[in-house]
Coordinates of C-alpha atoms in Angstrom, one line a residue:
X1 CA 39.3 27.1 -11.3
X2 CA 37.4 24.5 -13.2
X3 CA 34.0 25.3 -13.9
X4 CA 32.8 23.2 -11.5
X5 CA 34.4 25.0 -8.3
X6 CA 33.0 28.7 -10.5
X7 CA 30.0 27.2 -10.3
X8 CA 30.6 25.5 -6.4
X9 CA 31.8 29.2 -5.6
X10 CA 29.3 30.9 -6.9
X11 CA 25.8 29.4 -5.3
X12 CA 23.7 30.2 -2.7
X13 CA 22.5 27.8 0.1
X14 CA 19.9 26.7 1.8
X15 CA 18.4 23.6 3.1
X16 CA 16.3 20.8 0.9
X17 CA 13.3 19.3 2.4
X18 CA 13.4 17.0 4.6
X19 CA 11.6 15.7 7.5
X20 CA 14.0 15.7 11.1
X21 CA 13.3 12.7 12.9
X22 CA 15.9 10.4 15.9
X23 CA 15.4 6.6 17.0
X24 CA 17.8 4.6 18.1
X25 CA 19.6 7.3 19.8
X26 CA 20.4 8.7 16.4
X27 CA 19.4 12.2 13.8
X28 CA 17.6 11.6 10.9
X29 CA 16.6 13.2 7.7
X30 CA 13.9 12.3 5.2
X31 CA 14.2 14.3 1.9
X32 CA 11.2 14.3 0.6
X33 CA 11.8 15.1 -3.0
X34 CA 13.9 11.8 -2.6
X35 CA 12.3 9.1 -0.1
X36 CA 14.7 8.2 1.1
X37 CA 16.1 8.3 4.6
X38 CA 19.9 10.5 5.9
X39 CA 21.9 9.6 8.9
X40 CA 22.6 12.6 10.5
X41 CA 26.2 12.5 12.1
X42 CA 27.9 15.8 13.8
X43 CA 28.8 17.8 10.6
X44 CA 26.0 17.3 8.8
X45 CA 24.4 19.1 11.8
X46 CA 27.1 21.7 12.2
X47 CA 25.7 22.2 8.4
X48 CA 22.3 22.5 8.8
X49 CA 22.6 24.5 11.7
X50 CA 24.5 27.6 9.5
X51 CA 21.8 27.6 7.1
X52 CA 18.8 26.7 9.5
X53 CA 18.3 30.9 9.1
X54 CA 18.2 31.2 6.3
X55 CA 20.3 31.5 2.5
X56 CA 24.5 31.5 2.8
X57 CA 26.7 31.9 0.7
X58 CA 29.0 29.1 -0.5
X59 CA 32.2 31.8 1.5
X60 CA 29.6 32.3 3.9
X61 CA 28.6 28.3 4.1
X62 CA 32.4 27.3 4.2
X63 CA 33.2 29.9 7.1
X64 CA 30.5 29.2 9.4
X65 CA 31.5 25.7 8.8
X66 CA 35.1 26.1 10.1
X67 CA 33.9 28.7 12.8
X68 CA 32.1 25.0 14.0
X69 CA 35.6 23.5 14.2
X70 CA 35.6 22.1 11.2
X71 CA 39.3 22.2 8.5
X72 CA 39.0 23.6 4.8
X73 CA 39.0 20.6 2.7
X74 CA 35.9 18.6 4.6
X75 CA 34.0 22.0 5.2
X76 CA 34.2 21.8 0.8
X77 CA 33.2 17.6 1.5
X78 CA 30.3 18.0 3.5
X79 CA 29.3 20.6 1.0
X80 CA 29.6 18.9 -1.9
X81 CA 28.0 15.7 -0.7
X82 CA 25.1 17.8 0.8
X83 CA 24.4 19.6 -2.2
X84 CA 24.5 16.2 -4.4
X85 CA 22.0 14.5 -1.4
X86 CA 19.7 17.3 -2.0
X87 CA 19.9 18.2 2.2
X88 CA 21.0 21.7 0.5
X89 CA 20.1 23.0 -2.7
X90 CA 21.3 26.2 -4.2
X91 CA 19.0 27.4 -7.8
X92 CA 21.5 25.6 -10.0
X93 CA 20.0 22.3 -7.7
X94 CA 18.2 19.7 -9.7
X95 CA 15.1 18.0 -7.6
X96 CA 14.5 14.8 -7.8
X97 CA 10.7 14.4 -8.4
X98 CA 8.2 11.2 -9.0
X99 CA 9.1 9.1 -12.4
X100 CA 6.5 10.6 -15.6
X101 CA 4.1 8.7 -16.8
X102 CA 5.8 6.1 -19.3
X103 CA 4.1 5.6 -23.1
X104 CA 3.3 2.3 -22.0
X105 CA 2.3 0.8 -19.1
X106 CA 2.8 -3.1 -18.6
X107 CA 0.7 -4.9 -16.2
X108 CA 1.8 -6.2 -13.4
X109 CA -1.2 -7.7 -11.3
X110 CA -4.3 -8.5 -12.7
X111 CA -8.0 -7.9 -10.3
X112 CA -10.5 -10.5 -11.2
X113 CA -14.2 -10.4 -10.3
X114 CA -14.9 -13.6 -10.8
X115 CA -18.2 -12.5 -9.1
X116 CA -20.2 -9.8 -7.7
X117 CA -22.0 -11.6 -5.7
X118 CA -22.0 -12.4 -2.4
X119 CA -23.4 -15.0 0.4
X120 CA -22.6 -11.9 3.1
X121 CA -24.6 -9.0 3.6
X122 CA -22.0 -6.4 5.3
X123 CA -23.6 -2.9 5.6
X124 CA -20.0 -1.5 5.3
X125 CA -19.4 -3.0 1.5
X126 CA -18.4 -0.7 -0.8
X127 CA -19.8 -3.2 -3.9
X128 CA -23.1 -2.8 -2.0
X129 CA -24.0 -0.9 0.7
X130 CA -24.7 2.9 0.6
X131 CA -21.4 4.0 -0.6
X132 CA -21.3 1.7 -3.9
X133 CA -19.8 3.0 -7.3
X134 CA -20.8 -0.5 -9.5
X135 CA -23.6 -0.3 -10.9
X136 CA -23.6 -4.3 -12.3
X137 CA -27.1 -3.7 -13.5
X138 CA -28.0 -6.1 -16.2
X139 CA -24.9 -7.7 -16.2
X140 CA -23.3 -10.8 -15.5
X141 CA -22.9 -12.0 -12.0
X142 CA -20.3 -14.5 -12.9
X143 CA -18.2 -14.3 -15.6
X144 CA -17.5 -17.5 -17.2
X145 CA -14.6 -19.2 -18.6
X146 CA -14.3 -17.2 -21.8
X147 CA -14.2 -14.2 -20.2
X148 CA -12.3 -15.6 -17.8
X149 CA -9.1 -17.1 -20.5
X150 CA -9.4 -13.4 -22.0
X151 CA -8.2 -12.0 -18.8
X152 CA -5.9 -14.5 -19.1
X153 CA -4.8 -13.3 -22.7
X154 CA -4.9 -10.2 -21.7
X155 CA -2.9 -9.9 -19.0
X156 CA 0.1 -11.8 -20.9
X157 CA -0.3 -10.2 -23.8
X158 CA -0.4 -6.6 -22.1
X159 CA 2.8 -6.8 -19.3
X160 CA 5.3 -6.6 -21.5
X161 CA 8.9 -8.3 -20.3
X162 CA 7.7 -8.9 -16.9
X163 CA 8.9 -12.6 -16.1
X164 CA 7.0 -12.6 -13.1
X165 CA 3.0 -11.8 -13.4
X166 CA -0.1 -11.4 -10.7
X167 CA -4.0 -12.6 -10.6
X168 CA -5.5 -12.5 -7.8
X169 CA -8.7 -13.1 -7.8
X170 CA -12.0 -10.9 -6.0
X171 CA -15.0 -10.9 -5.1
X172 CA -17.9 -10.4 -4.1
X173 CA -17.4 -13.3 -2.2
X174 CA -14.8 -14.9 -4.5
X175 CA -14.8 -18.7 -3.6
X176 CA -18.6 -18.9 -5.4
X177 CA -17.2 -19.1 -8.3
X178 CA -14.7 -21.6 -6.8
X179 CA -15.1 -24.2 -10.0
X180 CA -14.3 -20.9 -11.9
X181 CA -10.8 -20.0 -9.8
X182 CA -9.8 -23.9 -10.7
X183 CA -10.4 -23.1 -14.2
X184 CA -8.2 -20.5 -14.4
X185 CA -5.7 -21.7 -12.2
X186 CA -5.1 -24.0 -14.4
X187 CA -5.1 -22.4 -17.3
X188 CA -3.2 -19.7 -16.6
X189 CA -0.4 -22.1 -15.5
X190 CA -0.1 -23.4 -18.6
X191 CA -0.1 -20.7 -20.8
X192 CA 3.1 -19.1 -18.3
X193 CA 4.3 -22.3 -19.1
X194 CA 4.0 -21.6 -23.0
X195 CA 5.5 -18.3 -22.8
X196 CA 8.0 -19.3 -20.0
X197 CA 7.2 -17.3 -17.6
X198 CA 5.4 -18.0 -14.1
X199 CA 2.0 -16.3 -12.5
X200 CA 1.0 -16.1 -9.3
X201 CA -1.8 -16.2 -7.7
X202 CA -3.9 -14.5 -4.7
X203 CA -7.0 -13.7 -3.6
X204 CA -9.7 -12.8 -1.1
X205 CA -12.6 -14.3 1.0
X206 CA -14.6 -14.2 4.1
X207 CA -13.7 -17.4 4.5
X208 CA -17.4 -18.4 4.8
X209 CA -17.0 -21.8 1.5
X210 CA -14.2 -22.7 2.9
X211 CA -13.3 -26.6 2.5
X212 CA -10.6 -29.4 3.1
X213 CA -11.1 -29.4 -0.7
X214 CA -10.3 -26.1 -1.2
X215 CA -7.5 -25.6 0.8
X216 CA -6.5 -28.9 -0.6
X217 CA -6.1 -27.6 -3.9
X218 CA -5.2 -24.1 -3.0
X219 CA -2.6 -25.0 -0.3
X220 CA -1.2 -27.5 -3.9
X221 CA -1.4 -24.6 -6.2
X222 CA 0.5 -21.8 -3.8
X223 CA -2.7 -19.7 -4.2
X224 CA -1.8 -16.7 -1.3
X225 CA -5.6 -16.4 0.4
X226 CA -6.2 -13.3 2.6
X227 CA -8.8 -13.3 5.2
X228 CA -11.4 -10.1 5.0
X229 CA -13.1 -10.5 9.2
X230 CA -12.4 -7.6 12.5
X231 CA -11.7 -9.6 15.1
X232 CA -13.2 -11.9 17.7
X233 CA -17.0 -12.8 17.9
X234 CA -18.5 -9.7 19.2
X235 CA -16.5 -6.8 16.9
X236 CA -16.9 -9.5 14.1
X237 CA -20.2 -9.7 13.7
X238 CA -21.2 -6.0 14.5
X239 CA -21.7 -6.0 10.7
X240 CA -20.4 -8.7 8.8
X241 CA -23.4 -10.3 8.6
X242 CA -25.7 -12.3 6.1
X243 CA -28.7 -11.7 4.9
X244 CA -30.7 -12.7 7.8
X245 CA -28.5 -10.5 10.4
X246 CA -27.2 -13.9 11.5
X247 CA -23.4 -13.4 12.8
X248 CA -21.3 -15.1 10.7
X249 CA -17.7 -15.8 13.4
X250 CA -19.6 -19.0 14.4
X251 CA -19.1 -20.1 10.2
X252 CA -15.6 -19.3 9.5
X253 CA -13.8 -19.3 12.7
X254 CA -13.1 -23.9 12.9
X255 CA -12.7 -22.8 8.4
X256 CA -10.4 -20.1 9.7
X257 CA -7.8 -22.2 11.9
X258 CA -8.9 -25.0 9.3
X259 CA -6.7 -22.9 6.4
X260 CA -4.1 -21.5 8.8
X261 CA -3.1 -25.3 10.2
X262 CA -3.7 -27.3 6.3
X263 CA -2.2 -24.3 3.6
X264 CA 1.6 -25.5 4.0
X265 CA 2.4 -23.2 1.3
X266 CA 1.9 -19.9 2.4
X267 CA 1.1 -17.9 5.3
X268 CA -2.0 -16.7 5.4
X269 CA -2.8 -13.0 5.6
X270 CA -6.5 -11.1 8.2
X271 CA -7.8 -8.4 6.6
X272 CA -9.7 -5.9 9.0
X273 CA -12.2 -3.0 8.1
X274 CA -12.0 -0.8 10.8
X275 CA -15.3 1.2 11.8
X276 CA -16.9 3.0 14.5
X277 CA -18.4 -0.1 16.0
X278 CA -14.6 -1.8 15.6
X279 CA -11.9 -0.1 16.8
X280 CA -10.2 -1.8 19.7
X281 CA -7.6 -2.2 16.9
X282 CA -5.0 -3.8 20.2
X283 CA -7.8 -6.9 21.3
X284 CA -8.3 -7.4 17.6
X285 CA -5.2 -7.6 16.6
X286 CA -4.4 -9.7 19.7
X287 CA -7.7 -12.0 18.7
X288 CA -6.1 -12.7 15.0
X289 CA -2.5 -13.1 15.2
X290 CA -2.5 -14.7 18.4
X291 CA -5.3 -17.3 19.0
X292 CA -5.8 -18.2 15.4
X293 CA -2.9 -18.0 14.3
X294 CA -2.8 -15.5 10.5
X295 CA 0.7 -14.5 10.8
X296 CA 0.1 -11.5 9.3
X297 CA -3.0 -8.4 9.8
X298 CA -3.8 -5.6 9.0
X299 CA -6.2 -3.0 9.1
X300 CA -7.5 0.1 7.4
X301 CA -11.0 2.4 7.8
X302 CA -13.5 2.2 6.1
X303 CA -13.9 4.0 3.0
X304 CA -16.8 5.9 3.4
X305 CA -18.9 9.1 3.4
X306 CA -18.5 10.6 6.8
X307 CA -22.5 10.7 7.5
X308 CA -22.6 6.8 7.5
X309 CA -23.1 5.7 11.4
X310 CA -20.6 3.3 10.6
X311 CA -17.7 6.5 9.9
X312 CA -15.5 6.3 12.5
X313 CA -15.3 10.1 13.3
X314 CA -11.7 11.9 14.5
X315 CA -12.3 10.8 18.6
X316 CA -11.8 7.6 17.4
X317 CA -9.1 8.3 14.3
X318 CA -7.5 9.2 17.4
X319 CA -8.0 6.3 19.4
X320 CA -6.9 4.3 16.6
X321 CA -3.6 5.9 16.0
X322 CA -2.7 6.0 19.4
X323 CA -3.4 1.4 19.2
X324 CA -1.3 1.7 15.7
X325 CA 1.0 2.9 17.7
X326 CA 1.1 1.1 20.7
X327 CA 1.8 -1.5 18.1
X328 CA 4.2 -0.9 16.4
X329 CA 6.2 0.0 19.4
X330 CA 5.7 -3.9 20.1
X331 CA 7.5 -4.8 16.2
X332 CA 10.3 -3.0 17.1
X333 CA 10.7 -4.9 20.0
X334 CA 9.9 -7.5 18.4
X335 CA 12.8 -6.1 15.3
X336 CA 16.0 -6.2 16.4
X337 CA 15.1 -9.5 18.8
X338 CA 15.3 -10.8 15.1
X339 CA 11.4 -12.0 15.7
X340 CA 8.5 -11.6 12.6
X341 CA 6.3 -9.5 14.7
X342 CA 2.3 -9.5 12.3
X343 CA 1.4 -6.2 12.0
X344 CA 1.7 -5.1 8.0
X345 CA 0.6 -2.0 8.6
X346 CA 4.3 -1.7 9.6
X347 CA 6.1 -4.0 7.4
X348 CA 4.6 -2.1 4.8
X349 CA 5.8 1.3 5.2
X350 CA 9.0 -0.1 6.2
X351 CA 9.4 -2.0 2.3
X352 CA 8.4 1.3 0.5
X353 CA 10.8 3.7 3.2
X354 CA 13.5 0.4 2.6
X355 CA 12.7 0.5 -1.2
X356 CA 12.7 4.5 -1.4
X357 CA 9.4 5.1 -2.8
X358 CA 8.8 8.3 -4.8
X359 CA 5.2 7.6 -5.7
X360 CA 3.9 9.4 -8.6
X361 CA 0.3 7.7 -7.8
X362 CA -0.8 6.8 -3.7
X363 CA -1.0 2.4 -5.7
X364 CA -1.0 0.7 -9.4
X365 CA -4.6 1.1 -9.8
X366 CA -5.0 1.9 -13.7
X367 CA -1.1 1.9 -14.3
X368 CA 0.4 -1.2 -13.0
X369 CA -2.8 -2.8 -11.7
X370 CA -6.2 -3.5 -13.3
X371 CA -10.0 -4.5 -12.4
X372 CA -12.0 -7.2 -14.3
X373 CA -15.6 -7.5 -13.5
X374 CA -17.6 -10.7 -14.7
X375 CA -18.9 -8.5 -17.4
X376 CA -15.1 -8.1 -19.1
X377 CA -15.0 -4.4 -18.5
X378 CA -11.4 -2.9 -17.0
X379 CA -11.7 -1.1 -13.7
X380 CA -8.8 1.0 -12.2
X381 CA -9.0 -1.6 -9.3
X382 CA -11.8 -4.1 -7.8
X383 CA -13.4 -0.9 -6.4
X384 CA -13.7 0.5 -9.4
X385 CA -15.3 -3.2 -10.9
X386 CA -18.5 -2.2 -12.7
X387 CA -18.7 1.3 -12.2
X388 CA -19.6 2.9 -16.3
X389 CA -18.2 6.4 -14.5
X390 CA -15.3 4.4 -14.6
X391 CA -14.7 2.1 -16.9
X392 CA -11.7 1.9 -18.8
X393 CA -12.7 0.1 -21.4
X394 CA -13.2 -4.4 -22.2
X395 CA -11.7 -7.3 -22.1
X396 CA -12.1 -8.0 -26.0
X397 CA -11.3 -5.1 -27.2
X398 CA -8.6 -4.1 -24.3
X399 CA -7.6 -0.3 -22.6
X400 CA -9.5 3.1 -23.7
X401 CA -6.0 4.7 -23.6
X402 CA -7.5 8.8 -22.7
X403 CA -9.9 7.5 -19.9
X404 CA -6.1 6.0 -18.8
X405 CA -4.6 9.1 -19.3
X406 CA -7.2 11.1 -17.4
X407 CA -7.2 8.8 -14.5
X408 CA -4.2 9.1 -14.1
X409 CA -4.1 12.6 -14.6
X410 CA -6.1 13.3 -12.3
X411 CA -4.2 11.4 -9.3
X412 CA -0.8 12.1 -10.1
X413 CA 0.8 14.1 -7.6
X414 CA 1.7 16.5 -10.0
X415 CA -2.1 17.8 -9.8
X416 CA -2.7 17.5 -6.7
X417 CA -1.6 21.2 -5.3
X418 CA -2.2 20.6 -1.1
X419 CA 0.1 17.6 -1.6
X420 CA 2.5 19.8 -2.5
X421 CA 4.3 21.4 0.1
X422 CA 3.3 17.5 2.5
X423 CA 6.4 15.4 4.0
X424 CA 4.9 12.9 4.0
X425 CA 3.9 12.8 0.2
X426 CA 6.4 10.7 -0.7
X427 CA 4.3 7.6 0.4
X428 CA 1.1 9.0 0.0
X429 CA 1.0 10.9 -2.8
X430 CA -3.6 11.6 -2.8
X431 CA -4.6 8.2 -1.4
X432 CA -7.0 6.2 -2.4
X433 CA -8.5 6.6 -5.2
X434 CA -11.9 5.1 -4.7
X435 CA -11.9 6.9 -0.9
X436 CA -11.8 10.5 -2.8
X437 CA -14.2 9.6 -4.7
X438 CA -16.8 8.5 -2.0
X439 CA -15.8 11.8 0.3
X440 CA -15.1 14.9 -2.9
X441 CA -16.3 13.6 -6.6
X442 CA -12.8 13.1 -7.6
X443 CA -11.0 10.5 -7.7
X444 CA -8.3 12.3 -8.3
X445 CA -8.4 14.8 -4.5
X446 CA -6.4 14.5 -2.7
X447 CA -7.7 13.4 1.1
X448 CA -7.7 15.7 3.4
X449 CA -9.3 14.4 6.4
X450 CA -6.4 12.0 6.7
X451 CA -3.2 14.5 6.4
X452 CA -2.3 14.6 9.4
X453 CA -3.3 10.9 11.0
X454 CA -0.8 9.9 7.9
X455 CA 2.0 12.7 8.3
X456 CA 1.8 11.2 12.6
X457 CA 1.6 7.6 11.5
X458 CA 4.8 7.3 9.0
X459 CA 6.6 9.7 11.4
X460 CA 6.3 6.3 13.5
X461 CA 7.2 4.3 11.1
X462 CA 10.0 6.4 10.1
X463 CA 11.3 5.7 14.2
X464 CA 10.7 2.6 13.8
X465 CA 13.1 2.5 10.3
X466 CA 15.4 4.5 12.4
X467 CA 15.5 2.7 15.4
X468 CA 16.5 -1.0 13.5
X469 CA 19.0 0.4 11.6
X470 CA 20.5 1.8 14.3
X471 CA 20.3 -1.8 16.9
X472 CA 19.9 -4.6 13.8
X473 CA 19.7 -3.6 10.5
X474 CA 19.9 -7.0 9.1
X475 CA 16.6 -7.5 9.9
X476 CA 15.2 -5.1 7.5
X477 CA 17.2 -6.4 4.6
X478 CA 13.4 -8.8 4.1
X479 CA 12.9 -5.5 2.7
X480 CA 15.0 -5.6 -0.1
X481 CA 14.6 -9.0 -0.7
X482 CA 11.0 -8.3 -1.4
X483 CA 11.1 -5.5 -4.2
X484 CA 14.0 -8.4 -5.2
X485 CA 11.4 -11.0 -5.5
X486 CA 8.8 -9.0 -7.2

């Protein structure tokens, strides 16, 4: 008997860590440590049933499977396959774990806050509102060309051997510094060409300052655009107002239509902030997607402490989740026909499921993504720009590796003990660093107030994935292609 067979014969098996779900008339397992999805056939179902009451020796498990109709050879093969897939585990199993932090953190994306000024006065703004972490006093309000060029050079020097990298323009209101944006695009393209590399550009805007000239520039330079917009007039104008209290919808509505019609190189997306007064998800989606024509619409609850009047309470979040479910069911109907629906909250999760994501951190903040403020201060992401407490260095002197390591160690899933028994942790990893700081005063604290919500939504997306995999698997190929293009 070989050493492998000897080891197999002496193992005591138990069920691995997985989440069960059904979709499209089929049964699936979401293998938590691996972030993988496994279809359950009759034989696998019998194996799970055998172990459902507790541990079994190899001999006992083989006996249970043969008693359920499997041949001995098939039972042995099944056990071996499920053991190596971690559907079942033993004391000598090697668990899948999130990838350890590398010694060097090559940057993929740099978010350049061209200004910390805005022509709107949105009450929920994380940069200027009651829960702000920014400390911009005494710092430049607008990034200058020297700082911008240094930021581009920094990205190129800190991105390792990546052939394609990304710059996102942000604010305040990004287009308040549009002249600089144009110069950055020209400079970045020239520097990247010298190195035979490619820089992709995108920006976020409130759309108030869009003009035909700006739209033409964005289209000609293949710049992706996300518009911050909260729905039809009465909902959008609830909190997205000018300093005089006047709503901004009437200003941006024709500009958005012109952007969608005349930006010919990239699809235009909308990003909605849900608040206590703006939570009619389905109506918002219908207006932005069907009436205005956005390619995709994504939603996020406002990031705020729970005592703000615009914070969504538990009942409101339940309503949001119910509406998310309804749009997800629509998404499935479209996907089974091979059509795009436009609800990006589903698309983004499907992309992660298709890629087998097993996150060590909630996002790329401080890892593959950094933010740079108008002063040149480096932040983990755009939400921490201009915050002295969270600064990770300066564009002129580089990254403070000790501060970066502290931020990343705090945010690592291994440091979030509340998350270690949660089956949804490969996709969530504890939730947004910024939300954690606003709610708990610690960027590494798990967002416990969202746990049940996240598990429910993740299960729904798993069901959508399973139904598409069963009914129109070719639809999922786009998400593999999206990963390959990154």
